[in-house]
Tab-separated table of C-alpha atoms in Angstrom:
chain	number	residue	atom	x	y	z
A	1	MET	CA	-12.086	20.716	15.296
A	2	LYS	CA	-9.108	18.400	15.686
A	3	MET	CA	-9.554	14.991	14.047
A	4	THR	CA	-9.218	12.107	16.512
A	5	SER	CA	-9.998	9.192	14.160
A	6	ILE	CA	-10.170	8.676	10.430
A	7	PRO	CA	-13.544	8.479	8.635
A	8	VAL	CA	-15.360	5.206	7.989
A	9	ILE	CA	-16.960	4.973	4.520
A	10	ASP	CA	-19.419	2.311	3.411
A	11	ILE	CA	-18.724	1.781	-0.309
A	12	ALA	CA	-21.570	-0.705	-0.822
A	13	PRO	CA	-23.959	2.012	-2.100
A	14	PHE	CA	-21.502	2.790	-4.900
A	15	LEU	CA	-20.962	-0.856	-5.792
A	16	ALA	CA	-24.753	-1.365	-5.840
A	17	GLY	CA	-24.945	1.130	-8.685
A	18	THR	CA	-27.682	3.587	-7.669
A	19	PRO	CA	-27.000	7.198	-8.756
A	20	GLU	CA	-27.690	8.515	-5.267
A	21	GLY	CA	-25.482	5.917	-3.651
A	22	ARG	CA	-22.622	6.529	-6.059
A	23	GLU	CA	-22.669	10.258	-5.431
A	24	GLN	CA	-22.908	9.820	-1.660
A	25	VAL	CA	-19.842	7.564	-1.544
A	26	ALA	CA	-17.881	9.734	-3.981
A	27	ALA	CA	-18.542	12.817	-1.851
A	28	GLN	CA	-17.221	11.073	1.273
A	29	ILE	CA	-14.124	9.843	-0.563
A	30	ARG	CA	-13.546	13.336	-1.954
A	31	GLN	CA	-13.646	14.883	1.517
A	32	ALA	CA	-11.333	12.256	3.014
A	33	GLY	CA	-8.866	12.615	0.133
A	34	GLU	CA	-8.675	16.353	0.606
A	35	GLU	CA	-8.501	16.382	4.400
A	36	ILE	CA	-6.228	13.522	5.458
A	37	GLY	CA	-5.875	10.985	2.614
A	38	PHE	CA	-6.819	8.080	4.914
A	39	PHE	CA	-10.148	6.345	5.520
A	40	LEU	CA	-11.630	2.999	6.524
A	41	ILE	CA	-13.927	1.189	4.097
A	42	LYS	CA	-16.683	-1.293	4.827
A	43	GLY	CA	-19.184	-2.877	2.454
A	44	HIS	CA	-16.236	-3.853	0.235
A	45	GLY	CA	-17.480	-7.375	-0.525
A	46	VAL	CA	-14.276	-9.242	0.322
A	47	ASP	CA	-15.060	-12.614	1.888
A	48	GLN	CA	-14.024	-12.783	5.542
A	49	ASP	CA	-12.823	-16.375	5.162
A	50	LEU	CA	-10.289	-15.231	2.552
A	51	ILE	CA	-9.120	-12.438	4.848
A	52	ASP	CA	-8.726	-14.870	7.760
A	53	ASP	CA	-6.901	-17.474	5.637
A	54	THR	CA	-4.473	-14.874	4.293
A	55	TYR	CA	-3.735	-13.497	7.719
A	56	ALA	CA	-3.206	-16.964	9.173
A	57	ALA	CA	-0.809	-17.963	6.361
A	58	ALA	CA	1.262	-14.823	6.836
A	59	SER	CA	1.415	-15.265	10.610
A	60	SER	CA	2.483	-18.905	10.204
A	61	PHE	CA	5.302	-17.966	7.831
A	62	PHE	CA	6.738	-15.333	10.156
A	63	ARG	CA	6.818	-17.801	13.045
A	64	LEU	CA	9.081	-20.169	11.090
A	65	PRO	CA	12.791	-20.425	11.958
A	66	VAL	CA	14.889	-17.726	10.294
A	67	ASP	CA	16.694	-20.250	8.077
A	68	ASP	CA	13.359	-21.356	6.595
A	69	LYS	CA	12.394	-17.768	5.848
A	70	LEU	CA	15.745	-17.042	4.237
A	71	THR	CA	15.109	-19.693	1.568
A	72	ILE	CA	13.122	-16.984	-0.269
A	73	ARG	CA	15.366	-14.057	0.666
A	74	GLN	CA	14.951	-11.062	-1.632
A	75	PRO	CA	17.595	-11.110	-4.395
A	76	PRO	CA	20.185	-8.315	-4.496
A	77	GLY	CA	19.581	-5.218	-6.551
A	78	ASN	CA	16.136	-3.753	-7.102
A	79	ILE	CA	14.169	-7.000	-7.423
A	80	PRO	CA	11.003	-6.479	-5.346
A	81	ARG	CA	10.308	-10.121	-4.467
A	82	GLY	CA	10.776	-12.407	-1.522
A	83	TYR	CA	11.714	-12.088	2.129
A	84	THR	CA	13.496	-9.107	3.698
A	85	PRO	CA	14.939	-9.809	7.165
A	86	PHE	CA	14.483	-7.690	10.269
A	87	LYS	CA	15.795	-4.095	9.845
A	88	GLY	CA	16.326	-4.674	6.105
A	89	GLU	CA	14.406	-1.576	4.997
A	90	THR	CA	14.378	2.088	6.022
A	91	LEU	CA	11.185	3.720	4.756
A	92	ALA	CA	12.113	7.187	6.004
A	93	ALA	CA	14.934	7.126	3.434
A	94	SER	CA	12.342	7.323	0.631
A	95	LEU	CA	11.877	10.953	1.725
A	96	GLY	CA	15.600	11.554	2.103
A	97	LYS	CA	15.602	11.114	5.895
A	98	ALA	CA	18.393	9.299	7.710
A	99	ALA	CA	17.196	6.675	10.202
A	100	PRO	CA	18.095	3.212	11.528
A	101	GLY	CA	16.514	0.160	9.871
A	102	ASP	CA	12.795	-0.333	10.479
A	103	LEU	CA	11.827	-2.848	13.181
A	104	LYS	CA	10.064	-5.286	10.882
A	105	GLU	CA	10.499	-8.224	8.516
A	106	MET	CA	8.444	-8.777	5.376
A	107	ILE	CA	7.678	-10.595	2.118
A	108	ASP	CA	7.067	-8.815	-1.197
A	109	ILE	CA	4.802	-10.449	-3.799
A	110	GLY	CA	4.226	-9.060	-7.272
A	111	PRO	CA	1.726	-9.612	-10.094
A	112	VAL	CA	0.256	-13.076	-10.553
A	113	ASP	CA	-1.098	-14.568	-13.809
A	114	VAL	CA	1.478	-12.616	-15.842
A	115	PRO	CA	0.827	-12.873	-19.612
A	116	VAL	CA	3.489	-13.766	-22.162
A	117	GLY	CA	4.870	-10.921	-24.260
A	118	GLU	CA	7.499	-8.245	-24.709
A	119	TYR	CA	5.729	-5.787	-22.420
A	120	TYR	CA	6.093	-8.210	-19.501
A	121	SER	CA	9.514	-9.707	-20.153
A	122	GLY	CA	11.399	-7.259	-22.411
A	123	PRO	CA	14.111	-4.821	-21.305
A	124	GLU	CA	11.642	-2.058	-20.435
A	125	ALA	CA	9.806	-4.371	-18.023
A	126	GLY	CA	12.820	-4.556	-15.721
A	127	TYR	CA	11.908	-6.623	-12.667
A	128	TYR	CA	8.273	-5.459	-12.434
A	129	PHE	CA	6.943	-8.851	-13.501
A	130	TYR	CA	9.733	-10.923	-11.998
A	131	LYS	CA	8.630	-14.339	-10.801
A	132	ASN	CA	7.433	-14.559	-7.220
A	133	LEU	CA	9.443	-16.484	-4.630
A	134	TRP	CA	7.271	-18.946	-2.734
A	135	PRO	CA	8.199	-20.754	0.498
A	136	GLU	CA	7.591	-24.478	0.925
A	137	LYS	CA	6.013	-23.806	4.312
A	138	PRO	CA	3.335	-23.213	5.431
A	139	ALA	CA	1.316	-25.531	3.179
A	140	GLY	CA	-0.978	-23.749	0.733
A	141	PHE	CA	0.802	-20.409	1.125
A	142	GLN	CA	1.166	-19.702	-2.613
A	143	GLY	CA	-2.445	-20.451	-3.492
A	144	THR	CA	-3.787	-18.331	-0.658
A	145	MET	CA	-1.651	-15.329	-1.554
A	146	GLU	CA	-2.420	-15.537	-5.266
A	147	THR	CA	-6.160	-15.634	-4.537
A	148	TYR	CA	-5.868	-12.683	-2.172
A	149	TYR	CA	-3.774	-10.686	-4.661
A	150	ARG	CA	-6.425	-11.119	-7.359
A	151	ARG	CA	-9.197	-10.045	-4.993
A	152	MET	CA	-7.293	-6.947	-3.858
A	153	ASN	CA	-6.636	-5.949	-7.467
A	154	ARG	CA	-10.369	-6.131	-8.104
A	155	LEU	CA	-11.163	-4.060	-5.008
A	156	ALA	CA	-8.534	-1.486	-6.010
A	157	ASN	CA	-10.170	-1.144	-9.426
A	158	ASP	CA	-13.514	-0.546	-7.692
A	159	LEU	CA	-11.908	2.176	-5.606
A	160	MET	CA	-10.305	3.792	-8.647
A	161	ALA	CA	-13.752	3.999	-10.277
A	162	ILE	CA	-15.001	5.779	-7.146
A	163	PHE	CA	-11.980	8.092	-7.258
A	164	ALA	CA	-12.728	8.973	-10.887
A	165	HIS	CA	-16.348	9.767	-10.036
A	166	ALA	CA	-15.211	11.922	-7.106
A	167	LEU	CA	-12.894	13.848	-9.458
A	168	ASP	CA	-15.612	14.518	-12.062
A	169	LEU	CA	-14.129	12.056	-14.545
A	170	PRO	CA	-15.658	9.047	-16.327
A	171	GLU	CA	-15.581	6.070	-13.987
A	172	ASN	CA	-13.370	4.096	-16.409
A	173	PHE	CA	-10.892	6.975	-16.782
A	174	PHE	CA	-8.014	5.246	-14.997
A	175	PHE	CA	-8.474	1.746	-16.350
A	176	ASP	CA	-6.141	2.004	-19.351
A	177	LYS	CA	-3.431	3.235	-16.966
A	178	LEU	CA	-3.931	0.234	-14.664
A	179	ASP	CA	-4.699	-2.704	-16.962
A	180	LYS	CA	-1.083	-3.965	-16.809
A	181	ASN	CA	-0.391	-2.721	-13.304
A	182	ILE	CA	2.636	-3.640	-11.202
A	183	SER	CA	0.829	-3.726	-7.866
A	184	ALA	CA	2.468	-5.418	-4.886
A	185	LEU	CA	1.265	-7.450	-1.927
A	186	ARG	CA	3.424	-7.052	1.159
A	187	LEU	CA	3.198	-9.203	4.292
A	188	ILE	CA	4.743	-7.520	7.328
A	189	CYS	CA	5.644	-8.751	10.786
A	190	TYR	CA	6.585	-6.318	13.540
A	191	PRO	CA	8.074	-8.702	16.127
A	192	GLU	CA	8.123	-8.333	19.867
A	193	GLN	CA	10.840	-5.891	20.936
A	194	ASP	CA	13.242	-7.428	23.450
A	195	GLN	CA	15.602	-4.454	23.381
A	196	ALA	CA	15.050	-0.712	23.251
A	197	PRO	CA	14.933	0.879	19.761
A	198	GLU	CA	17.746	3.164	18.677
A	199	PRO	CA	17.033	6.919	18.687
A	200	GLY	CA	14.626	7.680	15.847
A	201	GLN	CA	13.974	3.996	15.102
A	202	LEU	CA	10.346	2.959	14.505
A	203	ARG	CA	8.517	-0.141	13.362
A	204	SER	CA	8.101	1.758	10.084
A	205	GLY	CA	9.578	5.208	9.621
A	206	ALA	CA	7.436	8.082	8.388
A	207	HIS	CA	6.842	7.825	4.639
A	208	THR	CA	4.305	8.177	1.862
A	209	ASP	CA	3.233	5.331	-0.424
A	210	TYR	CA	4.414	5.358	-4.008
A	211	GLY	CA	1.371	4.337	-6.043
A	212	THR	CA	-2.302	5.214	-6.439
A	213	LEU	CA	-3.746	3.782	-3.231
A	214	THR	CA	-2.979	1.280	-0.493
A	215	ILE	CA	-5.340	-1.280	1.048
A	216	LEU	CA	-4.301	-2.438	4.521
A	217	MET	CA	-5.456	-5.238	6.786
A	218	ALA	CA	-3.894	-5.190	10.263
A	219	ASP	CA	-4.498	-6.347	13.796
A	220	LYS	CA	-4.931	-4.102	16.817
A	221	ALA	CA	-1.656	-4.980	18.544
A	222	THR	CA	-0.152	-2.170	20.581
A	223	GLY	CA	2.257	-0.065	18.547
A	224	GLY	CA	0.290	0.790	15.431
A	225	LEU	CA	-0.299	2.979	12.430
A	226	GLN	CA	-0.527	6.762	12.586
A	227	ALA	CA	-1.342	9.244	9.797
A	228	GLN	CA	-0.339	12.888	9.739
A	229	HIS	CA	-3.199	15.340	9.284
A	230	ARG	CA	-2.627	18.224	6.875
A	231	ASP	CA	-2.441	20.476	9.939
A	232	GLY	CA	0.607	18.555	11.153
A	233	TYR	CA	-0.627	16.416	14.037
A	234	TRP	CA	-0.733	12.604	14.116
A	235	VAL	CA	-3.963	10.598	14.139
A	236	ASP	CA	-4.145	6.947	15.246
A	237	VAL	CA	-5.457	4.636	12.514
A	238	THR	CA	-7.308	1.762	14.176
A	239	PRO	CA	-9.079	-0.786	11.941
A	240	GLU	CA	-12.581	-1.796	12.937
A	241	PRO	CA	-13.802	-5.391	12.434
A	242	GLY	CA	-14.673	-6.024	8.796
A	243	THR	CA	-12.976	-2.892	7.492
A	244	TYR	CA	-9.887	-2.073	5.449
A	245	VAL	CA	-7.654	0.944	5.873
A	246	VAL	CA	-7.202	2.789	2.569
A	247	ASN	CA	-4.784	5.625	1.948
A	248	ILE	CA	-3.939	7.856	-0.987
A	249	GLY	CA	-0.532	7.365	-2.627
A	250	ASP	CA	1.891	9.746	-4.324
A	251	ILE	CA	0.402	9.224	-7.777
A	252	MET	CA	-3.072	10.397	-6.752
A	253	GLN	CA	-1.531	13.518	-5.227
A	254	ILE	CA	0.294	14.251	-8.487
A	255	TRP	CA	-2.758	13.441	-10.604
A	256	THR	CA	-4.937	15.752	-8.465
A	257	ASN	CA	-2.384	18.583	-8.353
A	258	ASP	CA	-2.193	18.359	-4.526
A	259	ARG	CA	-5.974	18.491	-4.167
A	260	TRP	CA	-5.763	15.049	-2.536
A	261	VAL	CA	-2.926	14.323	-0.161
A	262	SER	CA	-0.501	11.396	-0.124
A	263	THR	CA	-0.345	11.279	3.628
A	264	LEU	CA	2.789	10.873	5.683
A	265	HIS	CA	2.314	7.858	7.945
A	266	ARG	CA	4.327	5.651	10.266
A	267	VAL	CA	4.077	2.608	12.526
A	268	VAL	CA	5.106	3.527	16.059
A	269	ASN	CA	6.731	1.360	18.694
A	270	PRO	CA	4.695	-0.163	21.516
A	271	PRO	CA	5.120	1.249	25.044
A	272	SER	CA	8.224	-0.161	26.711
A	273	GLU	CA	6.220	-1.985	29.378
A	274	VAL	CA	4.526	-4.230	26.762
A	275	ALA	CA	7.131	-4.140	23.982
A	276	ASP	CA	8.377	-7.680	24.646
A	277	THR	CA	4.874	-9.132	24.125
A	278	SER	CA	3.513	-6.887	21.374
A	279	ARG	CA	3.683	-8.630	18.001
A	280	ARG	CA	1.895	-7.050	15.019
A	281	HIS	CA	1.102	-8.311	11.513
A	282	SER	CA	-0.105	-6.355	8.488
A	283	ILE	CA	-1.184	-7.405	4.996
A	284	VAL	CA	-0.741	-4.507	2.581
A	285	PHE	CA	-1.766	-4.193	-1.077
A	286	PHE	CA	0.031	-1.370	-2.886
A	287	HIS	CA	-1.947	-0.542	-6.009
A	288	GLN	CA	0.377	0.826	-8.705
A	289	PRO	CA	-0.121	1.886	-12.331
A	290	ASN	CA	1.373	0.323	-15.442
A	291	TYR	CA	5.108	1.005	-15.406
A	292	ASP	CA	4.902	3.109	-18.577
A	293	SER	CA	1.874	5.163	-17.506
A	294	ILE	CA	2.464	8.883	-17.881
A	295	ILE	CA	1.693	10.582	-14.587
A	296	GLU	CA	0.578	14.176	-15.024
A	297	THR	CA	-2.123	16.445	-13.660
A	298	LEU	CA	-5.678	15.347	-14.434
A	299	PRO	CA	-7.759	17.603	-16.692
A	300	SER	CA	-10.259	18.263	-13.898
A	301	CYS	CA	-7.545	19.372	-11.455
A	302	PHE	CA	-5.874	22.370	-13.082
A	303	SER	CA	-6.903	25.599	-14.751
A	304	ALA	CA	-5.551	29.027	-15.649
A	305	ASP	CA	-6.070	30.059	-12.021
A	306	ASN	CA	-4.674	26.775	-10.668
A	307	PRO	CA	-1.825	25.688	-12.954
A	308	SER	CA	-0.245	22.242	-12.754
A	309	LYS	CA	2.512	21.911	-10.160
A	310	TYR	CA	4.033	18.777	-11.679
A	311	GLY	CA	5.776	17.858	-14.895
A	312	ALA	CA	4.983	14.568	-16.606
A	313	ILE	CA	6.823	11.480	-15.333
A	314	THR	CA	6.437	7.757	-15.934
A	315	TYR	CA	5.470	5.608	-12.998
A	316	LYS	CA	8.639	3.594	-13.610
A	317	GLU	CA	10.796	6.654	-12.944
A	318	HIS	CA	8.909	7.496	-9.756
A	319	TRP	CA	8.951	3.936	-8.385
A	320	ASN	CA	12.634	3.283	-9.083
A	321	TYR	CA	13.715	6.391	-7.199
A	322	LYS	CA	11.578	5.636	-4.151
A	323	TRP	CA	12.316	1.899	-3.954
A	324	ASN	CA	16.084	2.151	-4.315
A	325	ALA	CA	16.307	4.756	-1.547
A	326	THR	CA	14.672	2.497	1.042
A	327	LYS	CA	16.829	-0.615	0.826
A	328	ALA	CA	19.185	-1.134	3.713
A	329	LYS	CA	22.769	-1.928	2.816
A	330	MET	CA	23.272	-5.328	4.416
């Protein structure tokens, strides 16, 4: 039967700690990971006031004059911080596809509460722990985003424990690969479209996410997210009130030897008749391993009959290749 919507999974029974609840949630996650790599979660425990405050702060920033937004423009090179103007990224390029710039603007925020030490500031660290660039307006923006980042990191760790359980591994299996993670919070605005897109131009071109998993909060504005089923057709991803969209990233696909899928997804344009009034915002947390984590097939995901399809790679090598390919030359 053709899938028309992605599954909704209540993770509260896992977080509550009962053996039956943990297995029930893990089984649902396992099925979603294998079939489409996308699902909605509820029962996640994130306070709705924090969600609302974060969304409001992001929306307020994107409604500022362009000159105000450019005060935190992303530095040149591969520094993943600050504001990227409209059409400044082409996500399809991360898969080697040629396309016009994506119809969005965004802010990238990296780790907060960064410790002192060689691991975080030495040559190998590159720009992964580079200082964040904070705007003066709107008031309270920095504090709100730092609080939200911390809460998303905690939720991502909860999800990784569920993933480990679903893959027949100890629930703390991934933690030493994530304890110095380089996760990113991205705020995205897809503005109203007052002119027709170029051929092949989308709000976000089709791509996969680089890390372990992604946690998305978005509104229901026309022109939204779609995920590609393993059978090749596209499924609309529509958040329900109180839920997050979660999707599997490249690293989980490598770790599971293609058992779980890092799903191709895109953000489509609104219909032309409403394009000039359809404005969309998304708050996205990209959970990513430590930069020096070795990414190779998990012990529960290969055998003599099912050999590993991937050689070992550091997350740093994977991320650098993907990130550099997406940046528009402006």
